[in-house]
PDB file of C-alpha atoms and ligand atoms in Angstrom:
ATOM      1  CA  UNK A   1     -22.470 -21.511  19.941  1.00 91.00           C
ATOM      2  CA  UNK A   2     -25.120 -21.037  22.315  1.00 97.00           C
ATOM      3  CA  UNK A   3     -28.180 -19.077  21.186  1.00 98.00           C
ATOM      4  CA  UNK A   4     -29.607 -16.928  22.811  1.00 98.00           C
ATOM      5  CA  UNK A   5     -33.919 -16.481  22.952  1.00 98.00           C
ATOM      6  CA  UNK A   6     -35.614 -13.909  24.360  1.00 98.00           C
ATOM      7  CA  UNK A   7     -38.929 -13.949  26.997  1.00 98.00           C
ATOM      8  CA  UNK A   8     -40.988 -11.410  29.039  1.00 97.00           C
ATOM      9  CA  UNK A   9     -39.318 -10.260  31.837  1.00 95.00           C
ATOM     10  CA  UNK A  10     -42.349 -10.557  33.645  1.00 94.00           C
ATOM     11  CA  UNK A  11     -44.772 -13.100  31.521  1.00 95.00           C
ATOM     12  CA  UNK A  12     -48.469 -11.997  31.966  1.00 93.00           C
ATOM     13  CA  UNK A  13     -50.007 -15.470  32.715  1.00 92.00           C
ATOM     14  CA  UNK A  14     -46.784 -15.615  35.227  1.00 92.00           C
ATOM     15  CA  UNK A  15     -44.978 -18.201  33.421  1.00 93.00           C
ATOM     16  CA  UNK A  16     -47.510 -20.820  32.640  1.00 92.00           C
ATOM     17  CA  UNK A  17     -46.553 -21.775  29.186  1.00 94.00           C
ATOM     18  CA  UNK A  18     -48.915 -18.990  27.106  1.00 95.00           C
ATOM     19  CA  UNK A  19     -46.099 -16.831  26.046  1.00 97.00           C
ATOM     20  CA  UNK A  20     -44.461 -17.940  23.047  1.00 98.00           C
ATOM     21  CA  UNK A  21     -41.258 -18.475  24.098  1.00 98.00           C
ATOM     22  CA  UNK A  22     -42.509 -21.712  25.434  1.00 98.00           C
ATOM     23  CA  UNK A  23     -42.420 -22.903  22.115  1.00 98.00           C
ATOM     24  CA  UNK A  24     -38.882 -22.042  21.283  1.00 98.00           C
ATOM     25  CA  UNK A  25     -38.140 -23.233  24.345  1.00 98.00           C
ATOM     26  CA  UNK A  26     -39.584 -26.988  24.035  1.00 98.00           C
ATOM     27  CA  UNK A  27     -38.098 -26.943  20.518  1.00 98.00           C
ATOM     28  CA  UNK A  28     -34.624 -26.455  22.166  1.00 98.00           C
ATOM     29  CA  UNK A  29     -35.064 -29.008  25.171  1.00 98.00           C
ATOM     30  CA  UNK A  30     -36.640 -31.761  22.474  1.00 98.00           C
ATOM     31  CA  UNK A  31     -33.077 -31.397  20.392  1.00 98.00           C
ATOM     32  CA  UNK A  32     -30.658 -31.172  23.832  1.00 98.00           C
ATOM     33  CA  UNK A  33     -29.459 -27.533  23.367  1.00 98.00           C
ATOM     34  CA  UNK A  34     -28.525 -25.578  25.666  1.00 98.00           C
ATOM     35  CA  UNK A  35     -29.855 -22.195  25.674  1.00 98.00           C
ATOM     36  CA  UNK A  36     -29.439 -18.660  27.524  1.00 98.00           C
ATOM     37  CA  UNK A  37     -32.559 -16.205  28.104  1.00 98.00           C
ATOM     38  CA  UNK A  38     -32.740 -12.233  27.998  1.00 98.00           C
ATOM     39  CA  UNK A  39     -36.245 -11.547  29.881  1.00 97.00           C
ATOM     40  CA  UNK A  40     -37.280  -7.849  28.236  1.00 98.00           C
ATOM     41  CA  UNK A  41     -39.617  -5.665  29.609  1.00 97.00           C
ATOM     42  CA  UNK A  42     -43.168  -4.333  28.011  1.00 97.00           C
ATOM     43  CA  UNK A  43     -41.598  -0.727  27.050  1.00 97.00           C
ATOM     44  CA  UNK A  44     -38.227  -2.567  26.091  1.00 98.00           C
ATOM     45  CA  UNK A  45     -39.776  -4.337  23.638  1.00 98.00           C
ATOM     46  CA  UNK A  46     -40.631  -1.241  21.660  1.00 98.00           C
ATOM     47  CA  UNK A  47     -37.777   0.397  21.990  1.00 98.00           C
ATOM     48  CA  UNK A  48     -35.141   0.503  19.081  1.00 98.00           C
ATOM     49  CA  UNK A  49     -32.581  -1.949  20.320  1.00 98.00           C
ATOM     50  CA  UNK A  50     -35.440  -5.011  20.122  1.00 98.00           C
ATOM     51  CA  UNK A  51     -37.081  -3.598  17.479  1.00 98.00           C
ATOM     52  CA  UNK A  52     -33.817  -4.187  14.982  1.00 98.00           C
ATOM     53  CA  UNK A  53     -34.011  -7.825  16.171  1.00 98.00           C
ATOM     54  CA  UNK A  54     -38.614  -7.860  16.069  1.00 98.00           C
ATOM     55  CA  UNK A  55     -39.872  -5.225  14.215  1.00 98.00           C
ATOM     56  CA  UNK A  56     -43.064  -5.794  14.973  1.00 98.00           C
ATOM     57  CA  UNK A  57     -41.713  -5.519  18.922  1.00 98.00           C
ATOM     58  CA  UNK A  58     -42.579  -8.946  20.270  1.00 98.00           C
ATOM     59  CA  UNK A  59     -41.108 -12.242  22.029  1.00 98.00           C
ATOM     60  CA  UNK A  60     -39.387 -14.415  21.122  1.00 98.00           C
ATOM     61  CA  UNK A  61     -36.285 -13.777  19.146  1.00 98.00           C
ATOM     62  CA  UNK A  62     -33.596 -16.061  18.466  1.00 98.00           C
ATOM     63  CA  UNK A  63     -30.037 -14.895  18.568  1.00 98.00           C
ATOM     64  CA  UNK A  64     -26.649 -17.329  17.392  1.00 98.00           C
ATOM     65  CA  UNK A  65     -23.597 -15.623  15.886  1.00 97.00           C
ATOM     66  CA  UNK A  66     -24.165 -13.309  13.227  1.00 97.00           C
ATOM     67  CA  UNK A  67     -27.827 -14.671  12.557  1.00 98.00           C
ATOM     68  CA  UNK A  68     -31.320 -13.089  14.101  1.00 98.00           C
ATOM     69  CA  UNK A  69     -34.582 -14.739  13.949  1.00 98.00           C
ATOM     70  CA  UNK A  70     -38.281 -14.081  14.884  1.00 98.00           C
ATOM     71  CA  UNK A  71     -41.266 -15.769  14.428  1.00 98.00           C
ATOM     72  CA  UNK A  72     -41.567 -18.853  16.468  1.00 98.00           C
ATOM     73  CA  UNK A  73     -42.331 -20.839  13.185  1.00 98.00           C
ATOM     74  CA  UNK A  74     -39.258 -19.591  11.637  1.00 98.00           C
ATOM     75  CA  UNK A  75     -37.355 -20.036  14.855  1.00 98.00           C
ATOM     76  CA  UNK A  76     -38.664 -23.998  15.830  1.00 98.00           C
ATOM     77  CA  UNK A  77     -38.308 -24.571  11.879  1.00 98.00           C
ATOM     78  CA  UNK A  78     -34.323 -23.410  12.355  1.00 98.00           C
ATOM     79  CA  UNK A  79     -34.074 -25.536  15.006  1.00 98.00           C
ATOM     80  CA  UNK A  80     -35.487 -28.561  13.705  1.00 98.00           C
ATOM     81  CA  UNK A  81     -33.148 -28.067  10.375  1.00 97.00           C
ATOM     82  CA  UNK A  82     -29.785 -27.639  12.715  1.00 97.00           C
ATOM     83  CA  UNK A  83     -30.886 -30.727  14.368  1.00 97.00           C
ATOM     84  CA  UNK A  84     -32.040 -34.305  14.873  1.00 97.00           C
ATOM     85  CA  UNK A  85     -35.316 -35.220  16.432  1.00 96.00           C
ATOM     86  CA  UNK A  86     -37.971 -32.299  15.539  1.00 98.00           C
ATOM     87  CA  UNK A  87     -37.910 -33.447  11.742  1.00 98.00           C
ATOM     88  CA  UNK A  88     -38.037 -36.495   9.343  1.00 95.00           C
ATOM     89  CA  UNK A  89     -34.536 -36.931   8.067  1.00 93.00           C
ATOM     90  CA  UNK A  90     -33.860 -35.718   4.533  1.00 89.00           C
ATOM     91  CA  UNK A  91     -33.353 -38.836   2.556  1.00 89.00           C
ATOM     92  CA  UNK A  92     -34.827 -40.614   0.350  1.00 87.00           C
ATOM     93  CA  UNK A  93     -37.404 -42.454   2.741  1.00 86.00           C
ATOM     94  CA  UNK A  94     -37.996 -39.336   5.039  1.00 87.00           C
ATOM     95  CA  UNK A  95     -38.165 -36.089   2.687  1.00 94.00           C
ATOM     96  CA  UNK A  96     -42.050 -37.030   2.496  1.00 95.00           C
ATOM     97  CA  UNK A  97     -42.490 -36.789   5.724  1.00 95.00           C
ATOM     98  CA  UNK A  98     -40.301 -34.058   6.376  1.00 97.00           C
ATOM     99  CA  UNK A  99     -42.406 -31.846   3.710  1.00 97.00           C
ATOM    100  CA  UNK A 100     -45.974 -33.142   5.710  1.00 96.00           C
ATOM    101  CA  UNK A 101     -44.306 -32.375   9.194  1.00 97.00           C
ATOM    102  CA  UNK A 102     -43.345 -28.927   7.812  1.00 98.00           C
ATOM    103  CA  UNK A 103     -46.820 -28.629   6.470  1.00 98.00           C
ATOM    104  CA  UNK A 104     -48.638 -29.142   9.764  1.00 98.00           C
ATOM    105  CA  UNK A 105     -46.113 -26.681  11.450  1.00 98.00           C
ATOM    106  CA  UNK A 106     -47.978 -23.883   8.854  1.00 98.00           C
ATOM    107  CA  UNK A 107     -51.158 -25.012   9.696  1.00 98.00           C
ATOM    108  CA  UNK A 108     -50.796 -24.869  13.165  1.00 98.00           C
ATOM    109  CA  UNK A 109     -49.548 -20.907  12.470  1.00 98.00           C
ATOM    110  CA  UNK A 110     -51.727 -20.178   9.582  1.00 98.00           C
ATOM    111  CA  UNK A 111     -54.534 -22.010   9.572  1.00 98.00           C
ATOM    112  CA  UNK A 112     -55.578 -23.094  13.512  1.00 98.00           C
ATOM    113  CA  UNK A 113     -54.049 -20.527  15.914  1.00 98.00           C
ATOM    114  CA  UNK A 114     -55.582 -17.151  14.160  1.00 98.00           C
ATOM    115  CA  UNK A 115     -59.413 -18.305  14.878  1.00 98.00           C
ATOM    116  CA  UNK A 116     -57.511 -19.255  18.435  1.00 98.00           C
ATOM    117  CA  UNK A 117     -55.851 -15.506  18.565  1.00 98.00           C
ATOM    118  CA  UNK A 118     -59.181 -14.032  17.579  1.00 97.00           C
ATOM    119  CA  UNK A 119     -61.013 -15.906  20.769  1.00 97.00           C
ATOM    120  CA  UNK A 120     -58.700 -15.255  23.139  1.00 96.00           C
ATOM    121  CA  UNK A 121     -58.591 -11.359  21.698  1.00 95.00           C
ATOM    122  CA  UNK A 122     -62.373 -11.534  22.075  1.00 95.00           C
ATOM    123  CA  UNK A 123     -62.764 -12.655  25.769  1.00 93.00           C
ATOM    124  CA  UNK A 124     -59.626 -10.834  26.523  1.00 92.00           C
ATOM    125  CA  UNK A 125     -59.590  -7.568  25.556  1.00 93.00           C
ATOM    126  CA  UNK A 126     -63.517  -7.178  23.713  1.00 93.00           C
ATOM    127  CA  UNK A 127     -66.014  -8.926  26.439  1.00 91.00           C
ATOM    128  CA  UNK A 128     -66.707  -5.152  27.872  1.00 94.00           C
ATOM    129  CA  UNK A 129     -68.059  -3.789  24.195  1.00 93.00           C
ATOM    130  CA  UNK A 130     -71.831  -3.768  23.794  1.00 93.00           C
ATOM    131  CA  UNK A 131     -71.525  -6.215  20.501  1.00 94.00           C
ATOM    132  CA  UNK A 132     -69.466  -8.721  22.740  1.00 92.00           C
ATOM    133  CA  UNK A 133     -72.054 -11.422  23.811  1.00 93.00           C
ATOM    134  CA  UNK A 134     -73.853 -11.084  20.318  1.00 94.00           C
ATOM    135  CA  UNK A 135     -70.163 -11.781  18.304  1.00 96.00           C
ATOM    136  CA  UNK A 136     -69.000 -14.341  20.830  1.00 96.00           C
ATOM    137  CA  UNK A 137     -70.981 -17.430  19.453  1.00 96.00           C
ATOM    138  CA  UNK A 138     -69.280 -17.135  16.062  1.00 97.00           C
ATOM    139  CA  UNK A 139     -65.620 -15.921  17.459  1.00 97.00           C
ATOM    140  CA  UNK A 140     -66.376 -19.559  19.556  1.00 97.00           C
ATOM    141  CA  UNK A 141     -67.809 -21.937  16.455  1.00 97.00           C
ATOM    142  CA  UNK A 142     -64.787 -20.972  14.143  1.00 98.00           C
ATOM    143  CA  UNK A 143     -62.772 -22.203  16.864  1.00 98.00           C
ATOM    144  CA  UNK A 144     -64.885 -25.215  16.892  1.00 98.00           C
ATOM    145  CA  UNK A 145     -65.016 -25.905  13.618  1.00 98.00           C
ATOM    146  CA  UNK A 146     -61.163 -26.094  13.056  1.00 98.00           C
ATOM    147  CA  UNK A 147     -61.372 -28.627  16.075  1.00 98.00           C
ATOM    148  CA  UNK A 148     -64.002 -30.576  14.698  1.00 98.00           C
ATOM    149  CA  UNK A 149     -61.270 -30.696  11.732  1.00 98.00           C
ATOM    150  CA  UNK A 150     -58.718 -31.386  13.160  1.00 98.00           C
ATOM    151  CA  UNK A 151     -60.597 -34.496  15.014  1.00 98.00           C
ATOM    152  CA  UNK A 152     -61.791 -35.612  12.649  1.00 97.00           C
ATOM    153  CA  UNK A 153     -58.029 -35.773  11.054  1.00 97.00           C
ATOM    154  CA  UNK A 154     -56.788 -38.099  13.906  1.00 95.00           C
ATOM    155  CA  UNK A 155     -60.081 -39.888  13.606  1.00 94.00           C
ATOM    156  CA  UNK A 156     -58.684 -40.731   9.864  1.00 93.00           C
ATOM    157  CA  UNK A 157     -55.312 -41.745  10.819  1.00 90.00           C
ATOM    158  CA  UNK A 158     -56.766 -44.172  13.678  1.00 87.00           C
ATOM    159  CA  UNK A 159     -59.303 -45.869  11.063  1.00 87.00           C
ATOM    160  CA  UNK A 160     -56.246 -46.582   8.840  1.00 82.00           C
ATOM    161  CA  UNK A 161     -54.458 -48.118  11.552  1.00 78.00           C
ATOM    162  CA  UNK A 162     -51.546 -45.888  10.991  1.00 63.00           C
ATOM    163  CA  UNK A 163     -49.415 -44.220  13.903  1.00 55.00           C
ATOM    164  CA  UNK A 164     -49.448 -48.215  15.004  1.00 52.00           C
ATOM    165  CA  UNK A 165     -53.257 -47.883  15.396  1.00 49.00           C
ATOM    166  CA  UNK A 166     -52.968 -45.516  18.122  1.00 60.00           C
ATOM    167  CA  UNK A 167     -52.151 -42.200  16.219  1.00 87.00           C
ATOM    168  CA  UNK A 168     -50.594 -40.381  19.034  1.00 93.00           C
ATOM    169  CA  UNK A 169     -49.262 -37.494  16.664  1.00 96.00           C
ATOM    170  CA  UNK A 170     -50.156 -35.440  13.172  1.00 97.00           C
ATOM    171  CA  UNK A 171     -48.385 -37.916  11.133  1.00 95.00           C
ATOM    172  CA  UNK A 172     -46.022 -40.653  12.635  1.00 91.00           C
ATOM    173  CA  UNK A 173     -43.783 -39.624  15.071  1.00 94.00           C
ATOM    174  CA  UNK A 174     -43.959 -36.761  17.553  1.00 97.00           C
ATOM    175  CA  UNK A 175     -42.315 -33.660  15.271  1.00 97.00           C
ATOM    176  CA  UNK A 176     -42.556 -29.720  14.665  1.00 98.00           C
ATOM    177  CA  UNK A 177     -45.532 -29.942  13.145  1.00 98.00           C
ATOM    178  CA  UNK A 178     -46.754 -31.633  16.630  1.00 98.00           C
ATOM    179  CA  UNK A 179     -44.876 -29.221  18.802  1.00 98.00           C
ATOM    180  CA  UNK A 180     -46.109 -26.138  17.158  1.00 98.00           C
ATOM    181  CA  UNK A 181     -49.625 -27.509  17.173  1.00 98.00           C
ATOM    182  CA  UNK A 182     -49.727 -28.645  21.042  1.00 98.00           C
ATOM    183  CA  UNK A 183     -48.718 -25.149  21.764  1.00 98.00           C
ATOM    184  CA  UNK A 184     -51.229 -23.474  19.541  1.00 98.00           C
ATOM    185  CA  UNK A 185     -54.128 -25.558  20.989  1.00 98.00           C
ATOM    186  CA  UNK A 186     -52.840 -24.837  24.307  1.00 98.00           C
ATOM    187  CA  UNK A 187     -54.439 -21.518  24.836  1.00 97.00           C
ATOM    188  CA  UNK A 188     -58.041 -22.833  24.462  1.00 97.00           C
ATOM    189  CA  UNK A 189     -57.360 -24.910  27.251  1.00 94.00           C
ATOM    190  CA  UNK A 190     -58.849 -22.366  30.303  1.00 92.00           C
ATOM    191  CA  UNK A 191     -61.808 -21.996  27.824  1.00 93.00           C
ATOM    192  CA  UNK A 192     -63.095 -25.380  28.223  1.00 94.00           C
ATOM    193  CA  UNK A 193     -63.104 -25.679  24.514  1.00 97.00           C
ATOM    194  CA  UNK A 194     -60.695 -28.381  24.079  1.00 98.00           C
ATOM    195  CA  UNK A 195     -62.491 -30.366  26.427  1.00 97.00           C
ATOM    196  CA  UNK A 196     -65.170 -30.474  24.498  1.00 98.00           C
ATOM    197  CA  UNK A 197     -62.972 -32.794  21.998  1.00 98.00           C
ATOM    198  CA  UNK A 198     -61.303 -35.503  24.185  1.00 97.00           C
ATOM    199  CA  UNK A 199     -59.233 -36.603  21.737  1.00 96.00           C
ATOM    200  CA  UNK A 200     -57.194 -33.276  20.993  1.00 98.00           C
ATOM    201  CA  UNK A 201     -57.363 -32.661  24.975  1.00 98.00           C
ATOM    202  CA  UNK A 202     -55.141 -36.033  25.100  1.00 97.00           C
ATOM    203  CA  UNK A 203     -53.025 -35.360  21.933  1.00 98.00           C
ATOM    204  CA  UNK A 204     -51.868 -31.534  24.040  1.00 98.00           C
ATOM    205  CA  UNK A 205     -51.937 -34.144  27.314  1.00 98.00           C
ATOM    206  CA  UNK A 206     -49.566 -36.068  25.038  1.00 98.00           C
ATOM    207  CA  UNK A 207     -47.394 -32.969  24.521  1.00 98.00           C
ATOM    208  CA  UNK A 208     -47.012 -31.989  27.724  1.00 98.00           C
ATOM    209  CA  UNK A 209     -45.996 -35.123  29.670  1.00 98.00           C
ATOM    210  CA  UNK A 210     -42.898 -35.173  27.401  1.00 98.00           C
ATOM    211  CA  UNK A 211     -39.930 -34.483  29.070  1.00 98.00           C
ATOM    212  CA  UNK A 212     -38.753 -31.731  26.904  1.00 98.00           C
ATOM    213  CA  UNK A 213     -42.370 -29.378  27.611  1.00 98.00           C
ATOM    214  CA  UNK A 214     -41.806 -30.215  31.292  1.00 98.00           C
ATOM    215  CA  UNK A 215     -38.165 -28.677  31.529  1.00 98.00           C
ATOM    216  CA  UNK A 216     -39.325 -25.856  29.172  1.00 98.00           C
ATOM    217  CA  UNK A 217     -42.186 -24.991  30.994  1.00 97.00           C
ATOM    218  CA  UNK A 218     -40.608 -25.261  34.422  1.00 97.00           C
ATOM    219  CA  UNK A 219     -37.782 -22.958  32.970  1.00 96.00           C
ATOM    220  CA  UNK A 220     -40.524 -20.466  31.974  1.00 95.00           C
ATOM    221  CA  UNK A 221     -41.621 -20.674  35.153  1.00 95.00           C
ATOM    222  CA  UNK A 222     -38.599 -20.103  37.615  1.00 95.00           C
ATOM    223  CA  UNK A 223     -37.757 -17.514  35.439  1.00 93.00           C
ATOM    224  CA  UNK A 224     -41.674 -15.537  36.343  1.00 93.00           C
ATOM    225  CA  UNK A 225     -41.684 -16.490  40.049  1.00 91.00           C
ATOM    226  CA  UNK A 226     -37.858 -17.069  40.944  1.00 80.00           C
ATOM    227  CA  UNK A 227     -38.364 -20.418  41.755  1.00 66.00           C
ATOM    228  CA  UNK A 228     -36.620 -23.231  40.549  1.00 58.00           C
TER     229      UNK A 228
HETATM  230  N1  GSH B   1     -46.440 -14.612  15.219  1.00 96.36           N
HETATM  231  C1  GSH B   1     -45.534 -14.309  16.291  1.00 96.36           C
HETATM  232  C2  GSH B   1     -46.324 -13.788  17.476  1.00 96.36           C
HETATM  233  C3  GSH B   1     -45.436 -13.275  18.575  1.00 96.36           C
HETATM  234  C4  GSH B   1     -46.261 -12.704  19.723  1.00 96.36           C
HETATM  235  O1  GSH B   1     -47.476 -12.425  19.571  1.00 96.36           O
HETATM  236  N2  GSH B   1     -45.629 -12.510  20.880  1.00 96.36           N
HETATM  237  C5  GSH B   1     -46.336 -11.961  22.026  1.00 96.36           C
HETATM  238  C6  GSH B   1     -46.004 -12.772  23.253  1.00 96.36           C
HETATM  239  S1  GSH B   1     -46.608 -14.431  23.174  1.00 96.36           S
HETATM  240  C7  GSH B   1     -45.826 -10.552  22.285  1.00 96.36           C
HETATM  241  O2  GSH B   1     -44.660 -10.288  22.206  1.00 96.36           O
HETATM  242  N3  GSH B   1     -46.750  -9.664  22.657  1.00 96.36           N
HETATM  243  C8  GSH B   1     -46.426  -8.313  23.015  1.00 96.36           C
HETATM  244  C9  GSH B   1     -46.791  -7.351  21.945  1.00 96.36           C
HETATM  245  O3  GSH B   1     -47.240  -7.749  20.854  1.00 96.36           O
HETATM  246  O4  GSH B   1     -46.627  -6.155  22.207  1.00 96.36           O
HETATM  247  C10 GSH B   1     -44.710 -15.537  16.649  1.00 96.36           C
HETATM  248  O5  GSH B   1     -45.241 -16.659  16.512  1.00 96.36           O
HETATM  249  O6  GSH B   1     -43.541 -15.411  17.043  1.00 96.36           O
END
């Protein structure tokens, strides 16, 4: 059955990969499944019909049969147990990894996009409050320091020679955990942020020359400007 997801009909950053969806959407192109796409408007959103699929009123959901998902983590992590190629198998060699690719999928969600959320909220919607300029610093070195983290994480894995001595991903091959994490970091990228740490500007490069991101993203796209 084909599910069904659902976007902004009209994304704010017009379709360049921000909104959330873009996530569900990469996890769906990286496993080959097709995929249909309700765009809903701002006041839809809060409006009862999406709110008994949301119900905190947001994008994405995820609709297949009888079943109805939010949450992107939730969402990708349904994916990637329906299908191949977004998780370690479950055998005896792979349910190790499996558990540590699942792992960095809830750190990506719990533990490096809030700081993320709250510096984006802070530029966003907070940079006209008298406080602003004072705050700032710290909204910016929490981001930092998960970076620095984070680095320093790949930095590990490259001194051990795993990942073939190159490291490209969180741990071994490209997964969730990676997808989920390239979109999260992402959002820091008009900052200039994540150019201050080459290494995790290359690992979201990495993300994003797959051909999976590029057919989600350009969906994301045609769907905001009508082009194709
Ligand atoms: N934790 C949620 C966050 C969902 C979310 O924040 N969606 C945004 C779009 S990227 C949204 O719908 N914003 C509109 C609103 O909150 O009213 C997830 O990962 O699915």
């Amino acid at each position: 059955m084909t599910p069904t997801i659902t976007a902004f009909e009209r994304s704010p950053d017009g379709g360049s990969g921000l909104a959330r969806d873009t996530r569900v959407r990469w996890a769906l192109e990286e496993v080959g499944q097709p995929y249909e796409v309700r765009g809903v408007s701002f006041s839809a959103l809060k409006q009862p019909a999406h709110l008994a699929l949301h119900p905190f009123g947001q994008i994405p959901t995820y609709e297949e049969g009888d079943l109805a998902l939010f949450e992107t983590g939730s969402i990708v992590f349904h994916i990637a147990e329906r299908h191949a190629g977004l998780l370690p198998p479950n055998t005896e060699d792979g349910t190790n990894a499996r558990a540590r690719a699942i792992t960095w999928m809830f750190a990506a969600v719990n533990t490096v996009e809030p700081p993320i959320l709250e510096f984006a909220n802070a530029r966003l919607l907070e940079s006209d409050k008298p406080w602003s300029a004072e705050r700032m610093p710290l909204v910016e070195d929490r981001v930092r320091d998960r970076l620095r983290q984070l680095s320093a994480h790949f930095l590990a894995r490259r001194s051990l020679g795993e990942g073939g001595g190159d490291a490209d991903w969180l741990d071994g091959h490209f997964s969730a955990g990676d997808l989920m994490m390239v979109h999260v970091l992402q959002r820091l990228k008009p900052s200039g942020i994540l150019a201050e740490f080459p290494d995790l500007a290359a690992y979201v490069a990495r993300g994003e020359a797959r051909p999976a991101y590029k057919r989600a993203f350009a969906a994301q796209l045609a769907a905001n400007t009508g082009k194709k």
